[in-house]
Amino acid sequence: MYRIRIDSHHCQGHARCLSFLPETVDFDDEGYAQVPEAKSRHAEMTDALRQAVANCPERAFQVVEE
Ligand code: F3S
């Protein structure tokens, strides 16, 4: 199982993650990424997850294996 984590201390709201995971990533009122708990877990490490990790310039979008 893979779980998305957004490092809220480093997210600057670049929104690149949104372009790879439009159904998953949401934003708070200040424009920082957040992922609802119900959408944070994924059975597989998909290309979209890899791309979102690779394209976050702040390294704030992370996927951890559980
Ligand atoms: Fe934040 Fe990185 Fe997405 S800075 S909005 S987690 S691309």
mmCIF file of N, CA and C and ligand atoms in Angstrom:
data_model
loop_
_atom_site.group_PDB
_atom_site.id
_atom_site.type_symbol
_atom_site.label_atom_id
_atom_site.label_comp_id
_atom_site.label_asym_id
_atom_site.label_seq_id
_atom_site.Cartn_x
_atom_site.Cartn_y
_atom_site.Cartn_z
ATOM 1 N N MET A 1 0.845 -1.198 0.000
ATOM 2 C CA MET A 1 0.000 0.000 0.000
ATOM 3 C C MET A 1 0.888 1.258 0.000
ATOM 4 N N TYR A 2 0.471 2.226 -0.792
ATOM 5 C CA TYR A 2 1.235 3.476 -0.892
ATOM 6 C C TYR A 2 0.350 4.628 -0.425
ATOM 7 N N ARG A 3 0.953 5.494 0.352
ATOM 8 C CA ARG A 3 0.170 6.593 0.900
ATOM 9 C C ARG A 3 0.815 7.927 0.527
ATOM 10 N N ILE A 4 -0.026 8.858 0.055
ATOM 11 C CA ILE A 4 0.450 10.203 -0.285
ATOM 12 C C ILE A 4 0.581 11.022 0.989
ATOM 13 N N ARG A 5 1.691 11.749 1.059
ATOM 14 C CA ARG A 5 1.891 12.699 2.149
ATOM 15 C C ARG A 5 2.273 14.039 1.547
ATOM 16 N N ILE A 6 1.628 15.081 1.988
ATOM 17 C CA ILE A 6 2.038 16.427 1.586
ATOM 18 C C ILE A 6 2.763 17.057 2.768
ATOM 19 N N ASP A 7 4.002 17.436 2.531
ATOM 20 C CA ASP A 7 4.766 18.118 3.580
ATOM 21 C C ASP A 7 4.314 19.583 3.607
ATOM 22 N N SER A 8 3.456 19.887 4.543
ATOM 23 C CA SER A 8 2.838 21.217 4.575
ATOM 24 C C SER A 8 3.843 22.325 4.882
ATOM 25 N N HIS A 9 4.994 21.965 5.433
ATOM 26 C CA HIS A 9 6.016 22.987 5.703
ATOM 27 C C HIS A 9 6.739 23.400 4.425
ATOM 28 N N HIS A 10 6.700 22.532 3.413
ATOM 29 C CA HIS A 10 7.446 22.822 2.192
ATOM 30 C C HIS A 10 6.562 23.129 0.983
ATOM 31 N N CYS A 11 5.298 22.700 0.988
ATOM 32 C CA CYS A 11 4.421 22.986 -0.145
ATOM 33 C C CYS A 11 4.285 24.495 -0.329
ATOM 34 N N GLN A 12 4.503 24.928 -1.582
ATOM 35 C CA GLN A 12 4.361 26.350 -1.904
ATOM 36 C C GLN A 12 3.199 26.591 -2.867
ATOM 37 N N GLY A 13 2.402 25.559 -3.089
ATOM 38 C CA GLY A 13 1.220 25.717 -3.927
ATOM 39 C C GLY A 13 1.489 25.752 -5.415
ATOM 40 N N HIS A 14 2.570 25.122 -5.861
ATOM 41 C CA HIS A 14 2.898 25.132 -7.296
ATOM 42 C C HIS A 14 1.859 24.395 -8.148
ATOM 43 N N ALA A 15 1.145 23.468 -7.535
ATOM 44 C CA ALA A 15 0.026 22.759 -8.192
ATOM 45 C C ALA A 15 0.437 21.824 -9.323
ATOM 46 N N ARG A 16 1.704 21.507 -9.441
ATOM 47 C CA ARG A 16 2.085 20.525 -10.471
ATOM 48 C C ARG A 16 1.488 19.159 -10.143
ATOM 49 N N CYS A 17 1.385 18.852 -8.874
ATOM 50 C CA CYS A 17 0.801 17.562 -8.470
ATOM 51 C C CYS A 17 -0.637 17.446 -8.980
ATOM 52 N N LEU A 18 -1.338 18.558 -9.000
ATOM 53 C CA LEU A 18 -2.728 18.554 -9.449
ATOM 54 C C LEU A 18 -2.838 18.105 -10.895
ATOM 55 N N SER A 19 -1.873 18.477 -11.715
ATOM 56 C CA SER A 19 -1.962 18.123 -13.137
ATOM 57 C C SER A 19 -1.829 16.621 -13.356
ATOM 58 N N PHE A 20 -1.152 15.921 -12.458
ATOM 59 C CA PHE A 20 -1.008 14.465 -12.605
ATOM 60 C C PHE A 20 -2.116 13.701 -11.878
ATOM 61 N N LEU A 21 -2.659 14.302 -10.844
ATOM 62 C CA LEU A 21 -3.659 13.612 -10.025
ATOM 63 C C LEU A 21 -4.861 14.524 -9.758
ATOM 64 N N PRO A 22 -5.566 14.915 -10.827
ATOM 65 C CA PRO A 22 -6.661 15.878 -10.665
ATOM 66 C C PRO A 22 -7.816 15.368 -9.810
ATOM 67 N N GLU A 23 -7.973 14.061 -9.726
ATOM 68 C CA GLU A 23 -9.073 13.499 -8.932
ATOM 69 C C GLU A 23 -8.673 13.299 -7.467
ATOM 70 N N THR A 24 -7.412 13.535 -7.168
ATOM 71 C CA THR A 24 -6.892 13.190 -5.842
ATOM 72 C C THR A 24 -6.494 14.414 -5.026
ATOM 73 N N VAL A 25 -5.818 15.346 -5.688
ATOM 74 C CA VAL A 25 -5.275 16.496 -4.965
ATOM 75 C C VAL A 25 -6.329 17.585 -4.823
ATOM 76 N N ASP A 26 -6.358 18.143 -3.639
ATOM 77 C CA ASP A 26 -7.253 19.251 -3.326
ATOM 78 C C ASP A 26 -6.388 20.388 -2.769
ATOM 79 N N PHE A 27 -6.989 21.539 -2.564
ATOM 80 C CA PHE A 27 -6.224 22.655 -2.020
ATOM 81 C C PHE A 27 -6.974 23.293 -0.871
ATOM 82 N N ASP A 28 -6.205 23.745 0.118
ATOM 83 C CA ASP A 28 -6.865 24.410 1.239
ATOM 84 C C ASP A 28 -7.137 25.878 0.864
ATOM 85 N N ASP A 29 -7.700 26.619 1.781
ATOM 86 C CA ASP A 29 -8.105 27.995 1.488
ATOM 87 C C ASP A 29 -6.926 28.918 1.174
ATOM 88 N N GLU A 30 -5.726 28.504 1.575
ATOM 89 C CA GLU A 30 -4.547 29.333 1.321
ATOM 90 C C GLU A 30 -3.766 28.884 0.089
ATOM 91 N N GLY A 31 -4.304 27.871 -0.618
ATOM 92 C CA GLY A 31 -3.693 27.450 -1.869
ATOM 93 C C GLY A 31 -2.626 26.384 -1.745
ATOM 94 N N TYR A 32 -2.585 25.727 -0.602
ATOM 95 C CA TYR A 32 -1.624 24.654 -0.424
ATOM 96 C C TYR A 32 -2.299 23.308 -0.649
ATOM 97 N N ALA A 33 -1.529 22.377 -1.204
ATOM 98 C CA ALA A 33 -2.097 21.064 -1.532
ATOM 99 C C ALA A 33 -2.494 20.302 -0.279
ATOM 100 N N GLN A 34 -3.559 19.553 -0.423
ATOM 101 C CA GLN A 34 -3.936 18.593 0.606
ATOM 102 C C GLN A 34 -4.616 17.427 -0.104
ATOM 103 N N VAL A 35 -4.524 16.272 0.507
ATOM 104 C CA VAL A 35 -5.143 15.078 -0.052
ATOM 105 C C VAL A 35 -6.070 14.494 1.002
ATOM 106 N N PRO A 36 -7.355 14.417 0.700
ATOM 107 C CA PRO A 36 -8.283 13.837 1.681
ATOM 108 C C PRO A 36 -7.858 12.422 2.056
ATOM 109 N N GLU A 37 -8.033 12.090 3.309
ATOM 110 C CA GLU A 37 -7.615 10.776 3.803
ATOM 111 C C GLU A 37 -8.141 9.643 2.917
ATOM 112 N N ALA A 38 -9.376 9.764 2.483
ATOM 113 C CA ALA A 38 -9.995 8.701 1.682
ATOM 114 C C ALA A 38 -9.320 8.503 0.329
ATOM 115 N N LYS A 39 -8.582 9.521 -0.131
ATOM 116 C CA LYS A 39 -7.931 9.422 -1.439
ATOM 117 C C LYS A 39 -6.417 9.283 -1.330
ATOM 118 N N SER A 40 -5.925 9.172 -0.132
ATOM 119 C CA SER A 40 -4.468 9.185 0.046
ATOM 120 C C SER A 40 -3.824 7.821 -0.159
ATOM 121 N N ARG A 41 -4.598 6.751 -0.057
ATOM 122 C CA ARG A 41 -4.012 5.408 -0.144
ATOM 123 C C ARG A 41 -4.219 4.799 -1.528
ATOM 124 N N HIS A 42 -3.156 4.211 -2.041
ATOM 125 C CA HIS A 42 -3.193 3.603 -3.364
ATOM 126 C C HIS A 42 -2.564 2.218 -3.304
ATOM 127 N N ALA A 43 -3.191 1.281 -3.978
ATOM 128 C CA ALA A 43 -2.697 -0.099 -3.939
ATOM 129 C C ALA A 43 -1.396 -0.251 -4.714
ATOM 130 N N GLU A 44 -1.209 0.579 -5.734
ATOM 131 C CA GLU A 44 -0.016 0.462 -6.572
ATOM 132 C C GLU A 44 0.669 1.818 -6.707
ATOM 133 N N MET A 45 1.955 1.751 -6.990
ATOM 134 C CA MET A 45 2.714 2.963 -7.301
ATOM 135 C C MET A 45 2.534 3.222 -8.795
ATOM 136 N N THR A 46 1.670 4.150 -9.135
ATOM 137 C CA THR A 46 1.330 4.394 -10.540
ATOM 138 C C THR A 46 2.271 5.434 -11.155
ATOM 139 N N ASP A 47 2.225 5.522 -12.470
ATOM 140 C CA ASP A 47 3.021 6.549 -13.157
ATOM 141 C C ASP A 47 2.617 7.940 -12.697
ATOM 142 N N ALA A 48 1.325 8.148 -12.485
ATOM 143 C CA ALA A 48 0.853 9.467 -12.051
ATOM 144 C C ALA A 48 1.439 9.833 -10.680
ATOM 145 N N LEU A 49 1.499 8.876 -9.777
ATOM 146 C CA LEU A 49 2.100 9.140 -8.470
ATOM 147 C C LEU A 49 3.583 9.466 -8.619
ATOM 148 N N ARG A 50 4.267 8.668 -9.434
ATOM 149 C CA ARG A 50 5.711 8.913 -9.655
ATOM 150 C C ARG A 50 5.943 10.299 -10.250
ATOM 151 N N GLN A 51 5.116 10.655 -11.213
ATOM 152 C CA GLN A 51 5.273 11.963 -11.865
ATOM 153 C C GLN A 51 5.007 13.103 -10.886
ATOM 154 N N ALA A 52 4.000 12.926 -10.050
ATOM 155 C CA ALA A 52 3.691 13.977 -9.071
ATOM 156 C C ALA A 52 4.849 14.170 -8.100
ATOM 157 N N VAL A 53 5.444 13.074 -7.673
ATOM 158 C CA VAL A 53 6.609 13.161 -6.775
ATOM 159 C C VAL A 53 7.763 13.848 -7.493
ATOM 160 N N ALA A 54 8.035 13.399 -8.711
ATOM 161 C CA ALA A 54 9.205 13.889 -9.446
ATOM 162 C C ALA A 54 9.080 15.356 -9.832
ATOM 163 N N ASN A 55 7.861 15.844 -9.984
ATOM 164 C CA ASN A 55 7.668 17.200 -10.498
ATOM 165 C C ASN A 55 7.365 18.245 -9.439
ATOM 166 N N CYS A 56 7.317 17.852 -8.189
ATOM 167 C CA CYS A 56 7.124 18.871 -7.139
ATOM 168 C C CYS A 56 8.462 19.553 -6.873
ATOM 169 N N PRO A 57 8.572 20.832 -7.188
ATOM 170 C CA PRO A 57 9.858 21.510 -7.037
ATOM 171 C C PRO A 57 10.290 21.676 -5.585
ATOM 172 N N GLU A 58 9.358 21.541 -4.660
ATOM 173 C CA GLU A 58 9.690 21.694 -3.240
ATOM 174 C C GLU A 58 9.902 20.348 -2.546
ATOM 175 N N ARG A 59 9.759 19.253 -3.300
ATOM 176 C CA ARG A 59 9.838 17.905 -2.697
ATOM 177 C C ARG A 59 8.797 17.733 -1.586
ATOM 178 N N ALA A 60 7.705 18.440 -1.725
ATOM 179 C CA ALA A 60 6.656 18.378 -0.691
ATOM 180 C C ALA A 60 5.670 17.247 -0.953
ATOM 181 N N PHE A 61 5.550 16.832 -2.215
ATOM 182 C CA PHE A 61 4.637 15.771 -2.552
ATOM 183 C C PHE A 61 5.410 14.468 -2.416
ATOM 184 N N GLN A 62 4.981 13.643 -1.482
ATOM 185 C CA GLN A 62 5.708 12.409 -1.180
ATOM 186 C C GLN A 62 4.760 11.224 -1.189
ATOM 187 N N VAL A 63 5.301 10.072 -1.539
ATOM 188 C CA VAL A 63 4.550 8.831 -1.459
ATOM 189 C C VAL A 63 5.361 7.855 -0.619
ATOM 190 N N VAL A 64 4.750 7.352 0.430
ATOM 191 C CA VAL A 64 5.452 6.426 1.315
ATOM 192 C C VAL A 64 4.792 5.049 1.219
ATOM 193 N N GLU A 65 5.623 4.024 1.263
ATOM 194 C CA GLU A 65 5.111 2.661 1.231
ATOM 195 C C GLU A 65 4.788 2.222 2.645
ATOM 196 N N GLU A 66 3.630 1.615 2.811
ATOM 197 C CA GLU A 66 3.217 1.177 4.153
ATOM 198 C C GLU A 66 3.099 -0.319 4.204
HETATM 199 FE FE1 F3S B 1 2.643 21.773 -3.289
HETATM 200 FE FE2 F3S B 1 4.415 20.526 -4.717
HETATM 201 FE FE3 F3S B 1 1.897 20.209 -5.279
HETATM 202 S S1 F3S B 1 4.616 22.582 -3.913
HETATM 203 S S2 F3S B 1 0.929 22.118 -4.664
HETATM 204 S S3 F3S B 1 2.896 19.583 -3.403
HETATM 205 S S4 F3S B 1 3.550 20.445 -6.756
#
